[in-house]
Structures are given as C-alpha cells and as structure tokens.
mmCIF file of C-alpha atoms and ligand atoms in Angstrom:
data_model
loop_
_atom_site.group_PDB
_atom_site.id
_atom_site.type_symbol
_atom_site.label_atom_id
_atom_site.label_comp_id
_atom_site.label_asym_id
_atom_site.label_seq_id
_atom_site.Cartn_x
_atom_site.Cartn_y
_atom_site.Cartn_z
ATOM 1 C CA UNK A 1 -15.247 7.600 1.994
ATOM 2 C CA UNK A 2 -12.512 9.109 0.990
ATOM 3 C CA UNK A 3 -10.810 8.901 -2.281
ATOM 4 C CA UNK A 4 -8.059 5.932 -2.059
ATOM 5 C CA UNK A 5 -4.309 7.560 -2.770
ATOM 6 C CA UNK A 6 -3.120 6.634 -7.056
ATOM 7 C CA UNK A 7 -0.317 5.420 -7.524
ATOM 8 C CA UNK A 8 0.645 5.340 -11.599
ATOM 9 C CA UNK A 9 3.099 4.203 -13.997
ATOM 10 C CA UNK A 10 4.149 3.395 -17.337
ATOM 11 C CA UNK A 11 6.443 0.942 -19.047
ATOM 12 C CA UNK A 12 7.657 1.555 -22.545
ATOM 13 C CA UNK A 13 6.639 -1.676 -24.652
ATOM 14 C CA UNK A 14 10.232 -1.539 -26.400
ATOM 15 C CA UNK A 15 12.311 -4.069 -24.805
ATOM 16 C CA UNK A 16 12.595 -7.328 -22.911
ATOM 17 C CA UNK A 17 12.400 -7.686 -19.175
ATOM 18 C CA UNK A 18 15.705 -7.774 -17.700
ATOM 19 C CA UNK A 19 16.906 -9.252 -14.210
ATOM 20 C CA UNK A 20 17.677 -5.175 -13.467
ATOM 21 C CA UNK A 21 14.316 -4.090 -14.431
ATOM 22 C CA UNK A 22 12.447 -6.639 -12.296
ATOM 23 C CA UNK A 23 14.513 -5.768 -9.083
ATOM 24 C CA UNK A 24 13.972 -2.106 -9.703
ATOM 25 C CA UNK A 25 10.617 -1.460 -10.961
ATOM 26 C CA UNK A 26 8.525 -4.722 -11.883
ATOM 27 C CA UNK A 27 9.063 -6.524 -8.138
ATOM 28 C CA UNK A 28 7.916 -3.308 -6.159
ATOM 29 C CA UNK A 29 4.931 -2.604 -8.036
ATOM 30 C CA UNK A 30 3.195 -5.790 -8.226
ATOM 31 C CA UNK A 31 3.938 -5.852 -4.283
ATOM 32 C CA UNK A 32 2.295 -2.280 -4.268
ATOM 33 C CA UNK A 33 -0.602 -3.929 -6.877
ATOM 34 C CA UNK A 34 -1.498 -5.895 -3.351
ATOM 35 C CA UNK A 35 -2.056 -3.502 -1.254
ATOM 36 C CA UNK A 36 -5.687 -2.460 -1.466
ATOM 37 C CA UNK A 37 -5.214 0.734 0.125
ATOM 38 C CA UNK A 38 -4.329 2.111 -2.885
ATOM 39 C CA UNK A 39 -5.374 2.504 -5.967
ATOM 40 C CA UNK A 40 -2.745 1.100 -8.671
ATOM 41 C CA UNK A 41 -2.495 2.310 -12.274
ATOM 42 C CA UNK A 42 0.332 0.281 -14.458
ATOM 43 C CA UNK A 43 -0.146 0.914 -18.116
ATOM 44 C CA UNK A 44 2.400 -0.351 -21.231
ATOM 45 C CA UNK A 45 2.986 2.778 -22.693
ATOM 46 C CA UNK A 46 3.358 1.914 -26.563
ATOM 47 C CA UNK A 47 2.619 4.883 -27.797
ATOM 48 C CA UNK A 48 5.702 6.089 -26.128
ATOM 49 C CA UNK A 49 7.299 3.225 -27.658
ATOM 50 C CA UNK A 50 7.239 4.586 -31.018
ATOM 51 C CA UNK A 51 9.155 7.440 -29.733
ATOM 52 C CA UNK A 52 12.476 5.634 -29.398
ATOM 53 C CA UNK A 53 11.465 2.497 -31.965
ATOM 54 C CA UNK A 54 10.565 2.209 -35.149
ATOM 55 C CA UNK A 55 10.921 -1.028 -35.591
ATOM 56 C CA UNK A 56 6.581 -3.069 -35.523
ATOM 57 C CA UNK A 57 7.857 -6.334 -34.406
ATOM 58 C CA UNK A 58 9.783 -4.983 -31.760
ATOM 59 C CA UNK A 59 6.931 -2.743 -30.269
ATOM 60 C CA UNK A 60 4.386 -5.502 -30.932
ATOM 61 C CA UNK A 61 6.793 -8.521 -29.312
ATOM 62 C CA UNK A 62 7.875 -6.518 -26.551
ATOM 63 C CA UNK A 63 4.027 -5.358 -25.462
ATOM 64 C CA UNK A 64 3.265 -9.572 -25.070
ATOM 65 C CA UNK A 65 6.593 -10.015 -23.505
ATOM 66 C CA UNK A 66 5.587 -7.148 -20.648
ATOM 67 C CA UNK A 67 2.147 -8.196 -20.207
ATOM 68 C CA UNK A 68 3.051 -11.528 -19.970
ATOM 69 C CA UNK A 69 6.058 -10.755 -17.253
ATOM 70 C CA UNK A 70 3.739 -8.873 -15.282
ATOM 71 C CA UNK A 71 0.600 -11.229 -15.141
ATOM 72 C CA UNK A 72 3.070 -14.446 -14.541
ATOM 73 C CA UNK A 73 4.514 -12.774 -11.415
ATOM 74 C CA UNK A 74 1.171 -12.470 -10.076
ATOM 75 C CA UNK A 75 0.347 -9.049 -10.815
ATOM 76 C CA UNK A 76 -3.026 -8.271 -8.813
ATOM 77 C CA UNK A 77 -5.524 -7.067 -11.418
ATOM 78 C CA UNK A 78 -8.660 -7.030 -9.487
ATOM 79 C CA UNK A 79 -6.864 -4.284 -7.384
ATOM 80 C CA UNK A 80 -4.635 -2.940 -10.124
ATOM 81 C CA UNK A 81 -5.728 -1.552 -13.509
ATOM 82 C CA UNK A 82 -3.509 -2.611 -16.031
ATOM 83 C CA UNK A 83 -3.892 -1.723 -19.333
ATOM 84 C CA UNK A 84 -2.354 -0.502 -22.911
ATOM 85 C CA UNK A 85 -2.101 3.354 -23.430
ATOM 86 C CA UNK A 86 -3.349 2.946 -27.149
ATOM 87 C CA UNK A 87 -6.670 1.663 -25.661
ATOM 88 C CA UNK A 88 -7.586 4.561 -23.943
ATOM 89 C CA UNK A 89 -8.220 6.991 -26.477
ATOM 90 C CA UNK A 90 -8.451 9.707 -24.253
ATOM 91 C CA UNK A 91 -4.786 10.263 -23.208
ATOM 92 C CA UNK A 92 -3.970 11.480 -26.560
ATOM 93 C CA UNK A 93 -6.718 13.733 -26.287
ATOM 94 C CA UNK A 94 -5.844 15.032 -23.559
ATOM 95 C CA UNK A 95 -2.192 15.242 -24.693
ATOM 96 C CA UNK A 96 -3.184 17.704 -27.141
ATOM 97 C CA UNK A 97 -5.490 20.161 -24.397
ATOM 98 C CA UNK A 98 -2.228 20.071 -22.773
ATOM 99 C CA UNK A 99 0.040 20.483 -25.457
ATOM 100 C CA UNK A 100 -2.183 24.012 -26.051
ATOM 101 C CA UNK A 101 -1.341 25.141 -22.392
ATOM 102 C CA UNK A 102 2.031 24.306 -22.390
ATOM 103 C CA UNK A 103 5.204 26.339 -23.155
ATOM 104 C CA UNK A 104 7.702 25.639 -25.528
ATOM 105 C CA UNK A 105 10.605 27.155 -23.226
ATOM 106 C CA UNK A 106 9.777 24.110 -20.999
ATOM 107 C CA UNK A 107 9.910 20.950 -23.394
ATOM 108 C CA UNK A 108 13.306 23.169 -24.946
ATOM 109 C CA UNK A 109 14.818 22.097 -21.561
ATOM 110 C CA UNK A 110 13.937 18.169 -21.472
ATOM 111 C CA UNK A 111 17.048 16.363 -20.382
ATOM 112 C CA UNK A 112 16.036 14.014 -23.675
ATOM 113 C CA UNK A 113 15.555 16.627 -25.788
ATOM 114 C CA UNK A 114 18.812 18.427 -24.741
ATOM 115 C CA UNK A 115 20.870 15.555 -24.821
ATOM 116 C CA UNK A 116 19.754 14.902 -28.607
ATOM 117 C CA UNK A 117 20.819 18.398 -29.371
ATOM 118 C CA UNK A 118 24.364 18.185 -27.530
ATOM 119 C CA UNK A 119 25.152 14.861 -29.302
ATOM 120 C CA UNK A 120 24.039 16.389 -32.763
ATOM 121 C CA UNK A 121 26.713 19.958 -31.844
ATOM 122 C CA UNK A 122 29.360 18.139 -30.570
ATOM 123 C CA UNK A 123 29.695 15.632 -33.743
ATOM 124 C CA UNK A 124 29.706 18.530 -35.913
ATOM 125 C CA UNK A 125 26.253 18.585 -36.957
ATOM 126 C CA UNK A 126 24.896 21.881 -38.640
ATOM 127 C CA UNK A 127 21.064 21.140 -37.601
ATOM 128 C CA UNK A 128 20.839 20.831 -34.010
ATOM 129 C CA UNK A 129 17.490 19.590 -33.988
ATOM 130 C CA UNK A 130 19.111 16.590 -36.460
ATOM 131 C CA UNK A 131 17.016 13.757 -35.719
ATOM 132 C CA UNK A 132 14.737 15.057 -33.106
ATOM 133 C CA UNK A 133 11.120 13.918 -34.037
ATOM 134 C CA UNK A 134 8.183 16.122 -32.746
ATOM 135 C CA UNK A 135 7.238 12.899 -30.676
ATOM 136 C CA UNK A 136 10.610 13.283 -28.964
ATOM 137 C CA UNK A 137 10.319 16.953 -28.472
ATOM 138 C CA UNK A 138 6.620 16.179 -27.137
ATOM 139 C CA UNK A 139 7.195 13.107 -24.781
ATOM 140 C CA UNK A 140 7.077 14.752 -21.428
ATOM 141 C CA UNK A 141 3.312 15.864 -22.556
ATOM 142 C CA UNK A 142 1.892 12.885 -23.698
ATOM 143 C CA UNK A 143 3.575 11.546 -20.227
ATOM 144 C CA UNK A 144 1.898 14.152 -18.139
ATOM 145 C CA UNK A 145 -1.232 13.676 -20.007
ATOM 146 C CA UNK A 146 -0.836 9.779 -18.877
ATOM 147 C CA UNK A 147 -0.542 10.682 -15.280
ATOM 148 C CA UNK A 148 -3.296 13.940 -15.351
ATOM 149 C CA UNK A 149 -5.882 11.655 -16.504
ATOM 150 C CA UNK A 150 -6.210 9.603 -13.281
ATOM 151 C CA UNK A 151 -5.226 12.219 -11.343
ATOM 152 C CA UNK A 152 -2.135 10.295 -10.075
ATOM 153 C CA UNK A 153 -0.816 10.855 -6.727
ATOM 154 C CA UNK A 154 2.275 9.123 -7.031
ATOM 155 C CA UNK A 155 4.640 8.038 -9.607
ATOM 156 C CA UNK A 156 7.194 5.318 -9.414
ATOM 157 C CA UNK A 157 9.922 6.058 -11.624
ATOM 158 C CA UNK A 158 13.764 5.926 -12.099
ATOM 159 C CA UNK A 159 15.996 9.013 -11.088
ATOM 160 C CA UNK A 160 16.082 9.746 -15.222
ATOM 161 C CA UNK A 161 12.168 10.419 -15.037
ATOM 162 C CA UNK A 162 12.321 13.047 -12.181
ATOM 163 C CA UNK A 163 12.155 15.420 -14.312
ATOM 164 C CA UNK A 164 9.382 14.817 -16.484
ATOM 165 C CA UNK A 165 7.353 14.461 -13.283
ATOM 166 C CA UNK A 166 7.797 17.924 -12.361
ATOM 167 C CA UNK A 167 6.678 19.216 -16.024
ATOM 168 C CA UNK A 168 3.664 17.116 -15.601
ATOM 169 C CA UNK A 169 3.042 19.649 -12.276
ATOM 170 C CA UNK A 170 4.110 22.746 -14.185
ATOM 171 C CA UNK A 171 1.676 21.793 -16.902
ATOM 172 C CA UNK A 172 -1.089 20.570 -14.925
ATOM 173 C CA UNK A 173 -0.692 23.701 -12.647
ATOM 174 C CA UNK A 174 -1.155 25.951 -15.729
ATOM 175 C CA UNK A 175 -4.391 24.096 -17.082
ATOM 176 C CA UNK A 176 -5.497 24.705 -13.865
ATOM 177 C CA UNK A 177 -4.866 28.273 -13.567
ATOM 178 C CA UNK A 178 -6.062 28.846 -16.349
ATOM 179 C CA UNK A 179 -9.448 26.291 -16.478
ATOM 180 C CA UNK A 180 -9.768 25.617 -12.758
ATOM 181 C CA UNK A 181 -8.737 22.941 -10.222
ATOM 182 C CA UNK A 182 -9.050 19.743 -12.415
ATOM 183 C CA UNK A 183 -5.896 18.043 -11.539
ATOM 184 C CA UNK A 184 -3.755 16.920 -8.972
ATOM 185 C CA UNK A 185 -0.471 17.619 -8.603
ATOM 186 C CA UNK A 186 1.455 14.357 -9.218
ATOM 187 C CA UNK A 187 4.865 13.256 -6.720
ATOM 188 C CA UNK A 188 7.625 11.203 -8.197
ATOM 189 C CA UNK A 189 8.100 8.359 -6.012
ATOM 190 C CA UNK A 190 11.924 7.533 -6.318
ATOM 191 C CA UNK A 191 12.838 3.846 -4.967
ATOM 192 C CA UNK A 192 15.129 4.668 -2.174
ATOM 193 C CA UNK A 193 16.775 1.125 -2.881
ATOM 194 C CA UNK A 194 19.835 2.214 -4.416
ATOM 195 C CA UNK A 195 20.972 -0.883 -4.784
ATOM 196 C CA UNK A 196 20.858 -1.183 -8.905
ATOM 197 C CA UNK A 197 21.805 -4.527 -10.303
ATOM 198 C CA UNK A 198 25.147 -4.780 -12.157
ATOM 199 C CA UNK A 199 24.862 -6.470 -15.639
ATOM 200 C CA UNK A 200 27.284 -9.044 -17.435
ATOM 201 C CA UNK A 201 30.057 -6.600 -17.541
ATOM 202 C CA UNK A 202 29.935 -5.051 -14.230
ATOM 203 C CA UNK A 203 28.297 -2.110 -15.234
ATOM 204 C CA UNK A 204 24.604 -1.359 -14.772
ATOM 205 C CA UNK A 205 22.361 -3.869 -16.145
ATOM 206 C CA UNK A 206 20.875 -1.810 -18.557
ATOM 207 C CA UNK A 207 19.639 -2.723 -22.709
ATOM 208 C CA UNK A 208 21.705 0.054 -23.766
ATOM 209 C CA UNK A 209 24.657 -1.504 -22.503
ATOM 210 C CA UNK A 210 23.936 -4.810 -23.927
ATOM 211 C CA UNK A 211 24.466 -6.326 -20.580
ATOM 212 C CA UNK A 212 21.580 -7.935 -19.669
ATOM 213 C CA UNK A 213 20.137 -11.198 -18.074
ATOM 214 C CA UNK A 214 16.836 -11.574 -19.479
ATOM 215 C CA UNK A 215 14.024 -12.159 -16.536
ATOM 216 C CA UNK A 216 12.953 -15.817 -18.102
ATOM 217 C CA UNK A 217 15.799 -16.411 -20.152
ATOM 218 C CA UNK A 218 15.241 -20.364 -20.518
ATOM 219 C CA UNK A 219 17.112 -22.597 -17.885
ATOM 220 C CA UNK A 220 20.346 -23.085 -20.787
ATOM 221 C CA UNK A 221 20.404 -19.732 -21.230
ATOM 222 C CA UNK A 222 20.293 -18.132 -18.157
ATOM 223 C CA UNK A 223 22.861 -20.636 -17.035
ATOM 224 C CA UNK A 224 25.126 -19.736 -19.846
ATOM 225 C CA UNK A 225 24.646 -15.915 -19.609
ATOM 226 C CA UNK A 226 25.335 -16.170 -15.668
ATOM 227 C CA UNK A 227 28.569 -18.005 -16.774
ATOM 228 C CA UNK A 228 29.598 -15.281 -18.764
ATOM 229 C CA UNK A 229 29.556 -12.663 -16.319
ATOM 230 C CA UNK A 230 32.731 -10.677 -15.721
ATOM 231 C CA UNK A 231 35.163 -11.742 -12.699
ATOM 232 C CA UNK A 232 38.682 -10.869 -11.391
ATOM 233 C CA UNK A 233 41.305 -13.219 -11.708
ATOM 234 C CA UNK A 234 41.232 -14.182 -8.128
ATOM 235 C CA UNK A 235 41.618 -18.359 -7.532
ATOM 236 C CA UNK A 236 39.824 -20.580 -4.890
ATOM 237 C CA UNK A 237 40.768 -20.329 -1.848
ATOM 238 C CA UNK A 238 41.822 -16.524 -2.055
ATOM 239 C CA UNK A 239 39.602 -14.359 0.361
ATOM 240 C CA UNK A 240 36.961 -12.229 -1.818
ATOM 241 C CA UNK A 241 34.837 -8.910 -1.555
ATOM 242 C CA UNK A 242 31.336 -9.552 -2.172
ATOM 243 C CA UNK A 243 30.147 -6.040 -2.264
ATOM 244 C CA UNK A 244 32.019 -5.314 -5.449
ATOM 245 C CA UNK A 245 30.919 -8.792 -7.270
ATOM 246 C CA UNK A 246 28.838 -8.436 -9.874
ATOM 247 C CA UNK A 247 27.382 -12.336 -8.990
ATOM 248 C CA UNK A 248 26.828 -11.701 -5.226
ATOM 249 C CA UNK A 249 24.933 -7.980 -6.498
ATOM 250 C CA UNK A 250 22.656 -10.421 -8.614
ATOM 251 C CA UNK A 251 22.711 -13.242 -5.404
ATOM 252 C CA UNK A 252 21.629 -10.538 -2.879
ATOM 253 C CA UNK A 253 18.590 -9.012 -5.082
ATOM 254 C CA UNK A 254 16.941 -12.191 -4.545
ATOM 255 C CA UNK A 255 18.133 -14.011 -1.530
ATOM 256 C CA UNK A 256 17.009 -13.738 2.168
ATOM 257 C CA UNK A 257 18.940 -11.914 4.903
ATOM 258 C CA UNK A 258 20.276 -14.981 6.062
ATOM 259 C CA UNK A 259 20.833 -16.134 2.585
ATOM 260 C CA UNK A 260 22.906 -13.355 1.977
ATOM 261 C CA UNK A 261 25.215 -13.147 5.043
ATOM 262 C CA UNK A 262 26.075 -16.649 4.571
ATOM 263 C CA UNK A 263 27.356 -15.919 1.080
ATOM 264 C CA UNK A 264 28.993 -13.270 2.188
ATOM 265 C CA UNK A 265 30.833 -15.861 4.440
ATOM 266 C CA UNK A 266 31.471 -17.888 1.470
ATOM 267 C CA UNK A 267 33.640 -15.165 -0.040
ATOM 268 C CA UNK A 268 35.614 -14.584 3.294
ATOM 269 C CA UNK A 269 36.333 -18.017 3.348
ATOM 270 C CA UNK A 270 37.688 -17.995 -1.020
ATOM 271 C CA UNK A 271 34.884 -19.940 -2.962
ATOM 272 C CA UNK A 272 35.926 -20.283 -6.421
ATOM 273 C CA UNK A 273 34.166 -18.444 -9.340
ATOM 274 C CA UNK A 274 33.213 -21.292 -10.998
ATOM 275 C CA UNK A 275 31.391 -22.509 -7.836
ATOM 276 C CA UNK A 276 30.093 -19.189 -6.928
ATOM 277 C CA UNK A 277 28.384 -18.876 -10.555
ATOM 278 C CA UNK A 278 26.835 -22.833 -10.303
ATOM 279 C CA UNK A 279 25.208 -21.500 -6.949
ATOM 280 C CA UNK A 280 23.992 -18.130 -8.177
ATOM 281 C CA UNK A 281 22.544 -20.204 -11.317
ATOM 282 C CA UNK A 282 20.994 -22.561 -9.152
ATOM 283 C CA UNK A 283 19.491 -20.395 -7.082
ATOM 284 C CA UNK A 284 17.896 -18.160 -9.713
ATOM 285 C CA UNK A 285 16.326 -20.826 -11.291
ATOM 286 C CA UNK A 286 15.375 -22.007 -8.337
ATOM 287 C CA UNK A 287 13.273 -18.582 -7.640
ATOM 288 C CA UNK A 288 12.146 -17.975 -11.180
ATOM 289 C CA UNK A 289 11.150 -21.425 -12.722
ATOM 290 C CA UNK A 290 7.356 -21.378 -11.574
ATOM 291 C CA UNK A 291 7.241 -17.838 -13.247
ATOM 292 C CA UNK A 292 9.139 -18.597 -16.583
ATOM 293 C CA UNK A 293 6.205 -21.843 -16.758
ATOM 294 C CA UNK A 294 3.522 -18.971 -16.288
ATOM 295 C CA UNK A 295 5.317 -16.612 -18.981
ATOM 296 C CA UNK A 296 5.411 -19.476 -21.370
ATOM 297 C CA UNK A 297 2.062 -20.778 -21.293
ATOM 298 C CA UNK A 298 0.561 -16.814 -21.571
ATOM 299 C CA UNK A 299 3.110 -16.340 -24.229
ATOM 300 C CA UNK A 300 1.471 -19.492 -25.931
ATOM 301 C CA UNK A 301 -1.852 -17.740 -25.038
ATOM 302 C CA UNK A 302 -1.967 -14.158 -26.332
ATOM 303 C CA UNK A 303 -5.417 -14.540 -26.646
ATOM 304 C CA UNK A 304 -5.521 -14.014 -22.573
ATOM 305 C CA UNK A 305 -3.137 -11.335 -22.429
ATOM 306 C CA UNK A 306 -5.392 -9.779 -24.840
ATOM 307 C CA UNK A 307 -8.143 -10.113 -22.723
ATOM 308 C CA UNK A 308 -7.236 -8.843 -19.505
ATOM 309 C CA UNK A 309 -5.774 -6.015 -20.833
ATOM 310 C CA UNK A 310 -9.000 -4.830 -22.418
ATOM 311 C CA UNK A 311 -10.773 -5.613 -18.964
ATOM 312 C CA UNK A 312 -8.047 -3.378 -18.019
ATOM 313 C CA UNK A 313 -8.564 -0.703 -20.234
ATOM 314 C CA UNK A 314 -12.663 -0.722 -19.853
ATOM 315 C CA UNK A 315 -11.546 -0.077 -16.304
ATOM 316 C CA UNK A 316 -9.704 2.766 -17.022
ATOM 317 C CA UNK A 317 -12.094 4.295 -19.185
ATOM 318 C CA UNK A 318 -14.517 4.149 -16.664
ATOM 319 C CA UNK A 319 -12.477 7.004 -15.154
ATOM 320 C CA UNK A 320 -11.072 8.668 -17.966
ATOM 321 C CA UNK A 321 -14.185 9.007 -20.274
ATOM 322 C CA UNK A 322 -16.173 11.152 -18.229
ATOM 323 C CA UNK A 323 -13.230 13.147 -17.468
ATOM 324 C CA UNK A 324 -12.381 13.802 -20.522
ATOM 325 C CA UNK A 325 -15.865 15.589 -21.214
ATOM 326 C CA UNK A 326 -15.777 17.570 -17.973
ATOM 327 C CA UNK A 327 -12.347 18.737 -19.143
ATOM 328 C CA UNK A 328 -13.817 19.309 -22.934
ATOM 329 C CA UNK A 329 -16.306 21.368 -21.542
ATOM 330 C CA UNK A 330 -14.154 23.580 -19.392
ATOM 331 C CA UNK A 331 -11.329 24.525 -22.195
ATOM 332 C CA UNK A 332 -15.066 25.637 -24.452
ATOM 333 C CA UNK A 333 -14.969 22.585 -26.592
ATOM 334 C CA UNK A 334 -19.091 22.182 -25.655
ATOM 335 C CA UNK A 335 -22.398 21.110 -27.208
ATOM 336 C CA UNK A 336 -24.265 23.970 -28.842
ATOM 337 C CA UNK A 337 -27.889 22.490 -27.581
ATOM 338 C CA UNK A 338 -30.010 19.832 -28.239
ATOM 339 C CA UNK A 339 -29.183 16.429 -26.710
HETATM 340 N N1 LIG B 1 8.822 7.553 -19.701
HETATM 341 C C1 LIG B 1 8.777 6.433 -18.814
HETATM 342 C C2 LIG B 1 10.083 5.660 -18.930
HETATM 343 O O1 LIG B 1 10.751 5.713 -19.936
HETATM 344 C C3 LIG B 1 7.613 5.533 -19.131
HETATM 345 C C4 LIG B 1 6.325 6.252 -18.936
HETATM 346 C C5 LIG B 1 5.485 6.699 -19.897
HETATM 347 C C6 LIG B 1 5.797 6.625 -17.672
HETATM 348 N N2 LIG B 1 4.432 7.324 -19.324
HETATM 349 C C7 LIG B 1 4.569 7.307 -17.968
HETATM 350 C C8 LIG B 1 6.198 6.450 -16.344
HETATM 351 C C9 LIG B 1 3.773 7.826 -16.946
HETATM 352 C C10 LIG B 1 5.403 6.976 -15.337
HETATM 353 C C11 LIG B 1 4.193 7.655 -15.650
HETATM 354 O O2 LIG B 1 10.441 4.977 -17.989
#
C-alpha cells in the first residue's frame, strides 16, 4: 500500500477563536480531517506559544479554548491526530539536531525576526536585537522540526507562514545531505480562498487589531458585537454595495449560494443597517448554536479534552518515537553495545 499523503499543521495556543480564524483555517481542516485519504496532523503548538506570550493563564486558557473549538465542530479524530506539541517530547529533540545543521544566515532573514529588528532601528533603539528572545530568533526551527517529524507533505498555512515553510525545506534538505534521505520535503498549502473576513472595523478580522467576533461568543454577545460593527451612513431605502460591507463579508462566509445572492438582492433593493445586522445575527446564531452547546459542555469538561488529546499524542508518538532513534543513530548519537 502506499503511504497515504500528510497533511500538517499547527495552531499557536495564544488566543481565542475568532469568526476570521474559523473561515480561514479551522473550517477547512476539520473538512480535510474527513477525508480518509489522507493522513491529517493538527497539533496546538504551545510551545510556540511562549514565543509571543508570557502570560500562564493565557497559554493555559487559550490551549482548552482551541481544543475545545476544534472537537465541538466535529473534528474527526479517529482519522486525524490531534494533539499538544509539549506531549511529544521528540519535536524539541529534534529541534535541536536541526538547530546543529542549520545556518545562522538563514534564521538572520526571518520576516519575524527582521521585522523585530526594523521596529527596534527605526524607534531609535541602539541594540537592534532589543527584545528579540532566542525563541524568537529560533521559531522557524522548532516549526520545521514540527513538520520533519511526520514527514509532512503538506502544510496549510496563511500567506505570513510561506516562508517558514521553505526554511523547513532548506533545513531538512541539509540534514539530508548531510545524514541521508530522512525527510520529505514539505509544500505550503496556501488557501486559494482569498476571501478574508473583515472584523468590527472593516479591517481584517485579526486579534492584533482588536477587531474580532469571537467563534462562540454567547448569544448577547455576539448579538451586541455584530451591532457594533462599522457602517456608512447610508439610510433605508438607499441602494447598497454588498461587496464592500463588512456584514454581508461575515453573511457570505457562512451562507449558501442562494443565501447569498438573495442578500445581495436585499442591498439592491436599500435594507436598512439595523435590519441587515438583526438578520446577519440571526443567522449566525442560527449556524453556530449547536456548536457553542458542544464548546460549553467540553469547556465544563476539561477532563475530556485532556483525554483525547493524550490519545492524540500516543498516536503521534507512535510515529515519532522510532523516528527519532533512527535519526539519533544517523547524526552518531548511538549505543556503544550491550542491549
Ligand atoms: N507558526 C504557525 C502560525 O503562527 C503555527 C505553527 C507552529 C505551525 N508550528 C507549525 C503551522 C507547523 C504549520 C506547521 O500560524
């Protein structure tokens, strides 16, 4: 049989799901967790959480919050391995065989790292490197070293991650010059669904904007947060355009073909913002109230979360364990004799 194609990918346990991070990543890869033609790979990657956050509530919250997203939208674990990064013991190790092989030159031209640098020259700064942990400097190994391990065909990421992708092939591609062929060469797999949600503001939904809708916001809240979202001071009655409405962005991410043309009608024809948000609220809660039940009873249940995420991880390990030795044993690190 031949091996089934991997597709892998991480989620940084630092935040809460957003409306714009379940259209973009979450909703495609628990589709893709379905399909049993490949093999899936979704991971919370809190050890890349400490990177950007400091802060041991926030890392420890936001890894229930994710797990609990992902299993109440139906995530397929029998097909999918889902797991926590910290629980498999070897990606770290194999961060560090990596980190031996790989160049400095290469992590001096990180987009992250370079950005850190230009924001610490252009305020004045004397130290360029102001700020810049080593874990910082080091991400893009400990994420190749996350996507070497199961030999990863394919990685679903954002446009920002493009680049890290392509270190992860410069670095595997050196390990295996120089140790033999032990890895694949991993593709980024960019969504070609441009179509990127807008957030309270009408720019991107995004945390760092503070902009956000949060997935299961409860019903009071989500209603009040869609009333706050930004409109023009058009009245009822007044012909609108959809395409640049922040509500119909948000309407069409989750609403049929049909659905969607006959909104579009609605604008033609002048519906009034405050009827236009009542519908968009309605119809969101509509799509997401089974869900939010499922999020709050695992939320009330850690104890599960807990569990299949250790399943998840003795999965994993399955893989990565005996890996590990055969790549121990090819970089010299080998038993002298004896058992
Ligand atoms: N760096 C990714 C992000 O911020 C998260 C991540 C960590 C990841 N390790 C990964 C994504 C491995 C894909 C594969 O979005």
């Amino acid at each position: 049989m031949t091996r089934k194609s991997v597709v892998l990918t991480g989620i940084t346990t630092t935040g809460t799901p957003h409306l714009g991070n379940y259209v973009g990543a979450i909703r495609p890869a628990i589709q893709a967790s379905k399909d049993h033609n490949v093999q899936p790979f979704y991971f919370l990657a809190d050890y890349h959480a400490l990177i950007k956050c400091q802060d041991p509530e926030r890392v420890g919250e936001s890894t229930l919050q994710i797990a609990a997203t992902w299993l109440a939208l139906g995530l397929d674990t029998g097909n999918a391995v889902f797991y926590r990064q910290s629980d498999v013991p070897e990606i770290t190790e194999l961060a560090w065989l990596l980190n031996c092989v790989t160049a400095k030159g290469l992590m001096n031209r990180a987009h992250a790292y370079k950005a850190a640098v230009q924001a610490n020259l252009e305020s004045g700064e004397a130290d360029p490197d102001k700020g810049v942990t080593m874990g910082l400097y080091n991400y893009p190994i400990l994420m190749a070293a996350d996507i070497l391990l199961f030999n990863a065909d394919r990685v679903p990421v954002g446009k920002d991650q493009i680049q890290h992708i392509e270190m992860a092939r410069d670095i595997a591609a050196r390990f295996n010059h120089l140790y033999g062929e032990h890895f694949v060469l991993p593709e980024a797999q960019v969504s070609e669904e441009t179509s990127v949600l807008t957030g309270l503001d009408g720019r991107k939904m995004s945390k760092s904007y503070g902009n956000v809708i949060p997935l299961f916001a409860p019903e009071k809240q989500l209603r009040k947060l869609i009333m706050k979202i930004k409109t023009n001071s058009q009245l009822p009655g007044e012909p609108k355009d959809a395409e640049s409405c922040t509500l119909f962005s948000i309407y069409r991410a989750f609403a049929t073909r049909e659905e969607t043309a006959a909104t579009r009608k609605l604008y033609e024809e002048g519906i009034g913002w405050g009827d236009m948000k009542s519908r968009l609220f309605e119809y969101l809660n509509d799509h997401l109230t089974a869900a939010r039940e499922r999020y709050e009873a695992l939320i009330q249940s850690p104890e599960k979360i807990e569990g299949e995420l250790r399943e998840g991880a003795a999965k994993a390990r399955d893989y990565s364990r005996p890996f590990i030795r055969t790549l121990r044993e090819s970089v010299g690190i080998r038993s002298l004799g004896g058992t």
